[in-house]
Coordinates of C-alpha atoms in Angstrom, one line a residue:
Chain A
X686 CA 0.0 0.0 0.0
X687 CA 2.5 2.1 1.0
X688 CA 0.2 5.3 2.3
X689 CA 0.4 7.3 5.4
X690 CA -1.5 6.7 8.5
X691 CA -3.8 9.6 9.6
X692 CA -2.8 9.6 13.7
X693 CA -5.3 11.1 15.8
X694 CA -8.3 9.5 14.2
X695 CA -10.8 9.6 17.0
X696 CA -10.3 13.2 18.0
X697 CA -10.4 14.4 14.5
X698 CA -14.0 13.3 15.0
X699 CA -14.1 14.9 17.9
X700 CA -13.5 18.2 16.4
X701 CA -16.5 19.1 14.6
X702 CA -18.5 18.8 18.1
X703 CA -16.2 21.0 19.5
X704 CA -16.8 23.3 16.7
X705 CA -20.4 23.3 16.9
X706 CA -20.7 23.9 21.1
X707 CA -18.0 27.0 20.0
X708 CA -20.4 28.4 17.3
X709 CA -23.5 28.0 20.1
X710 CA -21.5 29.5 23.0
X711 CA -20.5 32.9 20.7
X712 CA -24.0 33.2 19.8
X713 CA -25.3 33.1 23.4
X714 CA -22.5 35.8 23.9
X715 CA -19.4 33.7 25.5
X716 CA -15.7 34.9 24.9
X717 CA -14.1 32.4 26.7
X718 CA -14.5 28.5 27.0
X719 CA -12.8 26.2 29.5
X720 CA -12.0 22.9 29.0
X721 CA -14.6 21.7 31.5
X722 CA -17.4 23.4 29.9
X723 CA -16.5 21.3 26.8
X724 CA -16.1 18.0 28.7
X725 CA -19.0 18.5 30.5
X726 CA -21.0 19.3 27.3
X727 CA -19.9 16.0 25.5
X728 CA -19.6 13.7 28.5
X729 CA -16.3 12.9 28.3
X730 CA -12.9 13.3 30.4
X731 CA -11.5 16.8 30.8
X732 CA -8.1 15.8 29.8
X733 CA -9.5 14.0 26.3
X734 CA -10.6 17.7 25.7
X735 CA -6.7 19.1 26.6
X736 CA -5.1 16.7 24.3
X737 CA -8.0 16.9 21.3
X738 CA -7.3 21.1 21.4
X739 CA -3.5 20.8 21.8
X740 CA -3.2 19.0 18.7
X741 CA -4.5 22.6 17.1
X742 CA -1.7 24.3 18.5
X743 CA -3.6 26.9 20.2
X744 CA -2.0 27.8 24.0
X745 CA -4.9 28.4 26.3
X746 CA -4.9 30.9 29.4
X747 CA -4.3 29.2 32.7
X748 CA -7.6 29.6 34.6
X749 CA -9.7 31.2 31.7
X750 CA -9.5 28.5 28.9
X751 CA -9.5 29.6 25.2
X752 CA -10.7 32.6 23.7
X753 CA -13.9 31.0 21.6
X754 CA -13.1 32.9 18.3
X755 CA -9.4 31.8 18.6
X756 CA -9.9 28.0 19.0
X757 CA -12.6 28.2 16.1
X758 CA -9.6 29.3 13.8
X759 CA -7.7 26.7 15.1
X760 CA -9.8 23.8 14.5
X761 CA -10.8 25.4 11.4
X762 CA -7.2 25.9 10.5
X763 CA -6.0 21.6 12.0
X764 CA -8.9 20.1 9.6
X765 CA -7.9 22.7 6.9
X766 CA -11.6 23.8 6.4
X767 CA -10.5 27.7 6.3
X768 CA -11.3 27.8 2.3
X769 CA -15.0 26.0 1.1
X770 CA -15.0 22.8 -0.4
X771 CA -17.2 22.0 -3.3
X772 CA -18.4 18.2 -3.2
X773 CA -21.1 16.9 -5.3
X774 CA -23.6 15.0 -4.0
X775 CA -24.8 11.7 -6.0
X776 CA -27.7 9.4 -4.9
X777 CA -30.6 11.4 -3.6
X778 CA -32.2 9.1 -1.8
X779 CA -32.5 9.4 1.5
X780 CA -29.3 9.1 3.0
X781 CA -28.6 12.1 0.2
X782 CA -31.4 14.0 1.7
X783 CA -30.5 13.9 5.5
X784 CA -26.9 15.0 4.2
X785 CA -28.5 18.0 2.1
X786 CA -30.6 18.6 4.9
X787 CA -27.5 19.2 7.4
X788 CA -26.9 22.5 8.6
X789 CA -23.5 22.8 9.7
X790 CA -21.8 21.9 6.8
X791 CA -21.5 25.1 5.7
X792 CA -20.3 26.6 8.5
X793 CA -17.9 23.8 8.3
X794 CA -16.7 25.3 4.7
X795 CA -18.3 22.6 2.7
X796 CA -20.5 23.8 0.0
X797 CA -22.5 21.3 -1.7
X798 CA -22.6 22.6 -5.2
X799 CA -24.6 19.7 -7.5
X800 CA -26.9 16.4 -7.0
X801 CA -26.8 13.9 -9.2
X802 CA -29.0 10.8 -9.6
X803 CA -30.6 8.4 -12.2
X804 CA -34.1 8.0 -11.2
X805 CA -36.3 10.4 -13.5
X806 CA -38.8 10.5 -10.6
X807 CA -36.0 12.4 -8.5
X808 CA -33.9 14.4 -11.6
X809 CA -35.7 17.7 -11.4
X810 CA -36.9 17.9 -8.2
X811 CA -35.5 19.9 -5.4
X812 CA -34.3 19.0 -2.0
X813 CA -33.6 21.2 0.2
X814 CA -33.3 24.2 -2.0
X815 CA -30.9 21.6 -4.3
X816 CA -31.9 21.0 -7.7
X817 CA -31.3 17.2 -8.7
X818 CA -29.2 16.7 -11.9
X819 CA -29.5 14.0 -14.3
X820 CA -26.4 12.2 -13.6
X821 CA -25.3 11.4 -17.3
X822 CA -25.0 15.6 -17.0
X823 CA -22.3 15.3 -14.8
X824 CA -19.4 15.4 -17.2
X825 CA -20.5 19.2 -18.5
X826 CA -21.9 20.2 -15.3
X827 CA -18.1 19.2 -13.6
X828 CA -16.9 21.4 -15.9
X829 CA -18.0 24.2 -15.6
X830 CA -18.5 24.1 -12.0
X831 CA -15.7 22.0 -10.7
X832 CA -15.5 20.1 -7.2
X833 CA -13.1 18.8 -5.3
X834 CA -14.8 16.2 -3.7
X835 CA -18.0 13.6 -4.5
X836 CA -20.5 12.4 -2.0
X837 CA -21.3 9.1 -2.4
X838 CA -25.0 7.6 -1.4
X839 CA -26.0 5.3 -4.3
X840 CA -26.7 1.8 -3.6
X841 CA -23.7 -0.4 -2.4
X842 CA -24.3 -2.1 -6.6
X843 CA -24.2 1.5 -8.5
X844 CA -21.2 2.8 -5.9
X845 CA -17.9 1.2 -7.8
X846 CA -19.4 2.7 -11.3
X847 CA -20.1 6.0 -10.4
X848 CA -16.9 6.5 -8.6
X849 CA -15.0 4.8 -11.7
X850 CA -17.1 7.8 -13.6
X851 CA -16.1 10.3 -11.4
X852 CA -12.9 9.4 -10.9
X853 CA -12.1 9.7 -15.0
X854 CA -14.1 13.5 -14.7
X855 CA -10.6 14.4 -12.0
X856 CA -12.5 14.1 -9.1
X857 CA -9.7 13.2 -6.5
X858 CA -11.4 12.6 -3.3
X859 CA -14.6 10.7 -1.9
X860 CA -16.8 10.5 0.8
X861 CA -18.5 7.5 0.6
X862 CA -21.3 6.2 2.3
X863 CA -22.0 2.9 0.1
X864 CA -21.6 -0.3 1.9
X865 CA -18.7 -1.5 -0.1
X866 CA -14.4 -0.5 -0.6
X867 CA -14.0 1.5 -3.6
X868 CA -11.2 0.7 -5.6
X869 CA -9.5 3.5 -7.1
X870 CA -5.9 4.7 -8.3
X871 CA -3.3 5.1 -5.8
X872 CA -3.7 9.3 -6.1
X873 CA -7.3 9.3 -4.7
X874 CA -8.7 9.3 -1.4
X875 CA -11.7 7.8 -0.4
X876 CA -13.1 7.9 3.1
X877 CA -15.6 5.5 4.1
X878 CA -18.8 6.1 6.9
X879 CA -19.9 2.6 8.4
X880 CA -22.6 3.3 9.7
X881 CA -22.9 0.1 11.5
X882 CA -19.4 0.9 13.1
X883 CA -21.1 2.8 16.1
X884 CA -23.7 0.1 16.3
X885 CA -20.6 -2.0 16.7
X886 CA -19.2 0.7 19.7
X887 CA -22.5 1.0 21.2
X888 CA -22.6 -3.0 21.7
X889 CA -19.1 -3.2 23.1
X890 CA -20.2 -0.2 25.6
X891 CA -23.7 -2.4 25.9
X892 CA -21.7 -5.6 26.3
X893 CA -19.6 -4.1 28.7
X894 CA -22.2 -3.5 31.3
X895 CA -24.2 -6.6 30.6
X896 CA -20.5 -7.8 31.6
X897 CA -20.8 -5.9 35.4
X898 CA -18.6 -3.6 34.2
X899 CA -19.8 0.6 34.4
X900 CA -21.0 2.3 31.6
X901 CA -18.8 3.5 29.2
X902 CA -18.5 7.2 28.3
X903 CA -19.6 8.5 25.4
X904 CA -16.7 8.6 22.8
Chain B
X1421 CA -17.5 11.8 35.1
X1422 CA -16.0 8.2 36.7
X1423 CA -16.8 6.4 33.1
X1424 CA -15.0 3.6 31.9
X1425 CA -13.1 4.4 28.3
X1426 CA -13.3 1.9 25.6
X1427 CA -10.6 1.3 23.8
X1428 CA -9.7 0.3 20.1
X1429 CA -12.6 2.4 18.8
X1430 CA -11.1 2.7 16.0
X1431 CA -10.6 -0.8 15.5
X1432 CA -14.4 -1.8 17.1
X1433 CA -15.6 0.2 14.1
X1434 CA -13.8 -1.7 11.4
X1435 CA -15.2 -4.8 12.9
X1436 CA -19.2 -4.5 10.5
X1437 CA -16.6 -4.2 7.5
X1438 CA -14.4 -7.3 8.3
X1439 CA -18.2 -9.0 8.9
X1440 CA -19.4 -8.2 5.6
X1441 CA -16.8 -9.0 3.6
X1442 CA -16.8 -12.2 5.6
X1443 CA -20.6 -12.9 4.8
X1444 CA -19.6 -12.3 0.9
X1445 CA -16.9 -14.5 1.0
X1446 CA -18.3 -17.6 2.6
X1447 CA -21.5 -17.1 0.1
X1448 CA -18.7 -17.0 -2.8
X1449 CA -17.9 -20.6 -1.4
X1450 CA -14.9 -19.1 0.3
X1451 CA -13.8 -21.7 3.8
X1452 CA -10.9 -19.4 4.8
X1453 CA -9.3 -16.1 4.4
X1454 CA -6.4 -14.1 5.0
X1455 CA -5.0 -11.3 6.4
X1456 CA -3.7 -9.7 3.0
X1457 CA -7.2 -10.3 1.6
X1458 CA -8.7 -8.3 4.3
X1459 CA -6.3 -5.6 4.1
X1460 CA -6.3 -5.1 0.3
X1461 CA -10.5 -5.2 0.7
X1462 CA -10.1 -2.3 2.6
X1463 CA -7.5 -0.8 1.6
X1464 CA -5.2 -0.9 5.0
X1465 CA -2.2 -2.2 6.1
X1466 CA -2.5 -5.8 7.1
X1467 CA -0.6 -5.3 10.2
X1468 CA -3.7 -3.1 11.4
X1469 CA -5.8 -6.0 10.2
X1470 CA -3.6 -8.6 12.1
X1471 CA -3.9 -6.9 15.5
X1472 CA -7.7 -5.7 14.7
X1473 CA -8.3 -9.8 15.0
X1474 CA -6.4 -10.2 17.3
X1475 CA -8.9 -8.5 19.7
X1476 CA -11.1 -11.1 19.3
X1477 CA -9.0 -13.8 20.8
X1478 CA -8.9 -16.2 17.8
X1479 CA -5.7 -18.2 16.7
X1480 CA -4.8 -17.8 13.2
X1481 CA -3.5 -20.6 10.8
X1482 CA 0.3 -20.1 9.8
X1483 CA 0.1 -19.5 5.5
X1484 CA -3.9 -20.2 5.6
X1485 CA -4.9 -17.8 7.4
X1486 CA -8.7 -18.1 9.6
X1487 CA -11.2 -20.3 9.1
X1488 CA -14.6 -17.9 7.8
X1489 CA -17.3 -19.1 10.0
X1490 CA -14.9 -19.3 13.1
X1491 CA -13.6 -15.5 12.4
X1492 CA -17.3 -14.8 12.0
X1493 CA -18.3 -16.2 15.4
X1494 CA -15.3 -14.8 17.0
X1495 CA -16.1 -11.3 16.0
X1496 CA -19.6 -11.3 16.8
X1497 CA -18.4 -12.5 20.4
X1498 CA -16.3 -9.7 20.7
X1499 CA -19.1 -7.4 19.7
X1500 CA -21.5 -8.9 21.6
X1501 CA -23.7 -9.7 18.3
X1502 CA -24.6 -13.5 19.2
X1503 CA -27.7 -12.3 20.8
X1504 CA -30.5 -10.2 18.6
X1505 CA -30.8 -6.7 20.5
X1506 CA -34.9 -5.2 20.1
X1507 CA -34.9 -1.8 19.2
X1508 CA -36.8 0.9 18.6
X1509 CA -35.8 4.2 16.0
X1510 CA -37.3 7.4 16.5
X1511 CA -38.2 10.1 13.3
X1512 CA -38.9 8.4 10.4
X1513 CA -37.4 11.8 8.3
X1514 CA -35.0 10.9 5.3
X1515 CA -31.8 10.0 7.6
X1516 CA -34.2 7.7 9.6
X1517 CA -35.6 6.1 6.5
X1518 CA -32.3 5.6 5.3
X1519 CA -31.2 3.4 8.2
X1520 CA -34.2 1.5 8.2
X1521 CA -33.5 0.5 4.3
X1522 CA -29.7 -0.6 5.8
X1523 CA -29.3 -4.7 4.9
X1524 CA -26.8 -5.2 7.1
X1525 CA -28.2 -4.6 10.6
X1526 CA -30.1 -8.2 10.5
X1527 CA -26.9 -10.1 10.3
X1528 CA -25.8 -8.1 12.7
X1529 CA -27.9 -9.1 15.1
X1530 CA -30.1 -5.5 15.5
X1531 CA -33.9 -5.7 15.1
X1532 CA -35.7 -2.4 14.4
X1533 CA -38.8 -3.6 16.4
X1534 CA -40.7 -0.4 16.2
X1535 CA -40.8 2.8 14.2
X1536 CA -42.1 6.1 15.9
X1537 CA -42.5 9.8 14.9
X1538 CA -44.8 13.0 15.7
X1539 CA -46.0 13.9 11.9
X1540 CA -49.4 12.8 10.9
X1541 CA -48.2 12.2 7.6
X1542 CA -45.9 9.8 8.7
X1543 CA -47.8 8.1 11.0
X1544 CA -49.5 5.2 9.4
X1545 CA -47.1 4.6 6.7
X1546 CA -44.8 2.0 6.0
X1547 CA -41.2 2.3 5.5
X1548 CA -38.8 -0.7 4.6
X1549 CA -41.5 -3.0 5.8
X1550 CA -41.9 -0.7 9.1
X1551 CA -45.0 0.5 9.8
X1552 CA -44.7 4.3 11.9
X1553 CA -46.5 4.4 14.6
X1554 CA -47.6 7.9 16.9
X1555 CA -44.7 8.3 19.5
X1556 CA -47.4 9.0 21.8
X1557 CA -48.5 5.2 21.7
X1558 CA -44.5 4.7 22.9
X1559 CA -45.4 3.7 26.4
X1560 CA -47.7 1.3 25.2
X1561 CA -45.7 -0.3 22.7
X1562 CA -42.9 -0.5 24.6
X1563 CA -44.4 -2.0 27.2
X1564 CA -45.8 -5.0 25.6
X1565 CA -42.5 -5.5 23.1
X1566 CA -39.6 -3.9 25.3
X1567 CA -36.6 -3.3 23.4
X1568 CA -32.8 -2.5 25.4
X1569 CA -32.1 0.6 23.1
X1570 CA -33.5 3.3 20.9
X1571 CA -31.8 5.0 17.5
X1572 CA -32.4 8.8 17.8
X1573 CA -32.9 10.0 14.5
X1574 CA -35.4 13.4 15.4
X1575 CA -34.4 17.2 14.7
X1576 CA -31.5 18.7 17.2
X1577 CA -34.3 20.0 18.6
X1578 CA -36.7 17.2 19.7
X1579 CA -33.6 15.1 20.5
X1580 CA -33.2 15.8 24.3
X1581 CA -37.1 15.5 25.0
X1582 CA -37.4 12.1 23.0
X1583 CA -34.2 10.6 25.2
X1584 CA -36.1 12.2 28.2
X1585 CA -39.2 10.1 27.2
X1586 CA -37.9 7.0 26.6
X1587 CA -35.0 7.1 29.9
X1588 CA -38.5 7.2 31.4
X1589 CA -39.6 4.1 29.8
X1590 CA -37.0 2.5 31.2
X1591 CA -34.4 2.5 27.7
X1592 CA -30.8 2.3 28.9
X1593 CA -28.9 2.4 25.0
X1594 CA -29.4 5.4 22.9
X1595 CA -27.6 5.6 19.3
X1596 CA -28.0 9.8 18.3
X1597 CA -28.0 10.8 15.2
X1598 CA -29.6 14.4 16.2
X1599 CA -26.7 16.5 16.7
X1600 CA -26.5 17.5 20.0
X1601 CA -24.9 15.7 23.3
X1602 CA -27.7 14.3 25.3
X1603 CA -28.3 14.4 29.0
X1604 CA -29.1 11.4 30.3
X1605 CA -28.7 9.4 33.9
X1606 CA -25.0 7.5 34.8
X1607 CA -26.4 4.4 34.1
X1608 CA -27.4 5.0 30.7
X1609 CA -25.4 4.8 27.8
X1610 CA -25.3 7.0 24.5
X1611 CA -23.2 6.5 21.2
X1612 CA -23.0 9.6 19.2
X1613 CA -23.1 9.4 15.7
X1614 CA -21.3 12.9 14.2
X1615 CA -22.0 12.8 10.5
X1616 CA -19.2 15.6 10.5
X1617 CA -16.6 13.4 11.3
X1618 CA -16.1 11.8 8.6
X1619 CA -15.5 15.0 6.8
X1620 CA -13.6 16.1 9.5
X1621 CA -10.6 13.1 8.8
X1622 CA -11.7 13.4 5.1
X1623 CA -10.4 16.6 5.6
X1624 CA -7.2 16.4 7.4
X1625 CA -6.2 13.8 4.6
X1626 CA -6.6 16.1 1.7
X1627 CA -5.0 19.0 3.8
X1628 CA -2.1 16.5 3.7
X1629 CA -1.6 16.2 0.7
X1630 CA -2.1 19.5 -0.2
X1631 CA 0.7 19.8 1.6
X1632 CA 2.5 17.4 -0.6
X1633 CA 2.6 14.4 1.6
X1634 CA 1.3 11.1 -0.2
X1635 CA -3.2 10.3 0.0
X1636 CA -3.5 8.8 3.4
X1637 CA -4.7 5.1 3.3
X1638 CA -8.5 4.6 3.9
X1639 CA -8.8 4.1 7.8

């Protein structure tokens, strides 16, 4: 294989729930946040929290905490989401829709900029203010507005095809959400969502205290 | 907090993946598999593989590798997936439709024995087979088919007040998908799922190699 290992995997994850408490805690007016508040907030151990926050390199005040607007730019600047992202979307089903239907993404910098699918009952319609595109329109529509970065939510059968498509239209990176590995050159990055893998952490937690043992903390 | 930490998250959630390439393989006829199979499946080294199965307690087979149906068994055990676990999913919107289409969850020992929302519209219907009932009826149903855990899948919103609800029907397991940290009672347990996490390590991987460092591997 021959690739690198991203370290750190779990509180990357972590990040965009720090993110999110941040964006809350301006609006109701905060300056500051201490690590505690953050902890507290997302049951977890206060020193999880130091460790997540000194991987951004920020240094906090001793008895204050961090300055909210700072460690936003931190985080921001760790996952490299200071510049928007354009993904498309493809398979509007509805897995496609909850995604189109998140909010925070853009605050997070990622701009979903066209949805694709084959289904003629869905090409045409609109889903939460996104237009669906015929997905045979993809190689004109990629070019004139390029992405980045495709979304993929078509069935686990239609995945390795579209990505083989998308892949040849220069698209370099992918979020997938099919239940199957892509295969793709050795240039392009794919990141994969289990969704059964916190099924599988909830059961080991579940398993755990069937086991006598005490509840485990949320991750 | 006083909670116990899991470990090998990262790990635990590779675990479904092994599974259904396992299931595939022993339909294709396949009696054993090894570690370089895995590994080039999903696209990681197969030293990470090695020590993933190695969590599970089995004993591998020097140049054969491990026997399908006794890796199956063996992961399951370490999951706690040998026994089927009743549950109930809560908002029946796109993201909860979606999981209730997933294939997987069967074989993995999760039954989606009821299917509640709030919206008239909804109520009635059937989706995948599921038939949505009024969350109002939720004591009642739950009473005469008890199930150990529920799947969140309401607006940020609703989310604390449904967990409220159902902590009060006696439901100690909570998977959320509405993004925000619940507050629930030391003895109950909650696996978060952050859709933006994904992104988030999507993200530091293409920052990398921005930065002219190689595509990370697929985690």
């Amino acid at each position: 294989m021959g690739r690198m290992k991203i370290q750190n995997t779990p509180a990357i994850r972590r990040m965009p729930t720090y993110l999110h408490k941040l964006f809350a805690m301006k609006q109701e007016g905060y300056t500051y946040v201490s690590t505690t508040v953050l902890a507290q907030y997302m049951n977890i151990e206060p020193i999880v929290v130091r460790k997540d926050i000194a991987l951004t390199g920020i240094s906090g005040l001793r008895r204050v905490g961090y300055e909210i607007n700072e460690l936003i730019e931190y985080i921001k600047n760790f996952l490299g989401w200071q510049h928007t992202v354009n993904a498309c979307l493809v398979g509007a089903g509805s897995l496609g829709s909850a995604l189109l239907g998140y909010q925070d993404f853009e605050s997070y910098g990622l701009n979903i900029s066209s949805v694709f699918d084959q289904d003629a009952n869905k090409i045409g319609t609109s889903i939460h203010g996104h237009q669906v595109l015929d997905i045979y329109t993809a190689p004109r529509v990629l070019k004139n507005h390029p992405c980045e970065m495709a979304i993929i939510c078509v069935s686990t059968r239609a995945a390795q095809a579209v990505a083989d498509m998308l892949v040849g239209l220069g698209i370099q990176n992918f979020w997938n959400f099919a239940n199957v590995c892509l295969k793709v050159p050795p240039n392009v990055i794919v990141q994969r969502e289990v969704i059964a893998g916190g099924f599988a952490t909830l059961s080991v937690k579940m398993k755990s205290v069937r086991n006598g043992e005490r509840p485990a903390m949320e991750e």
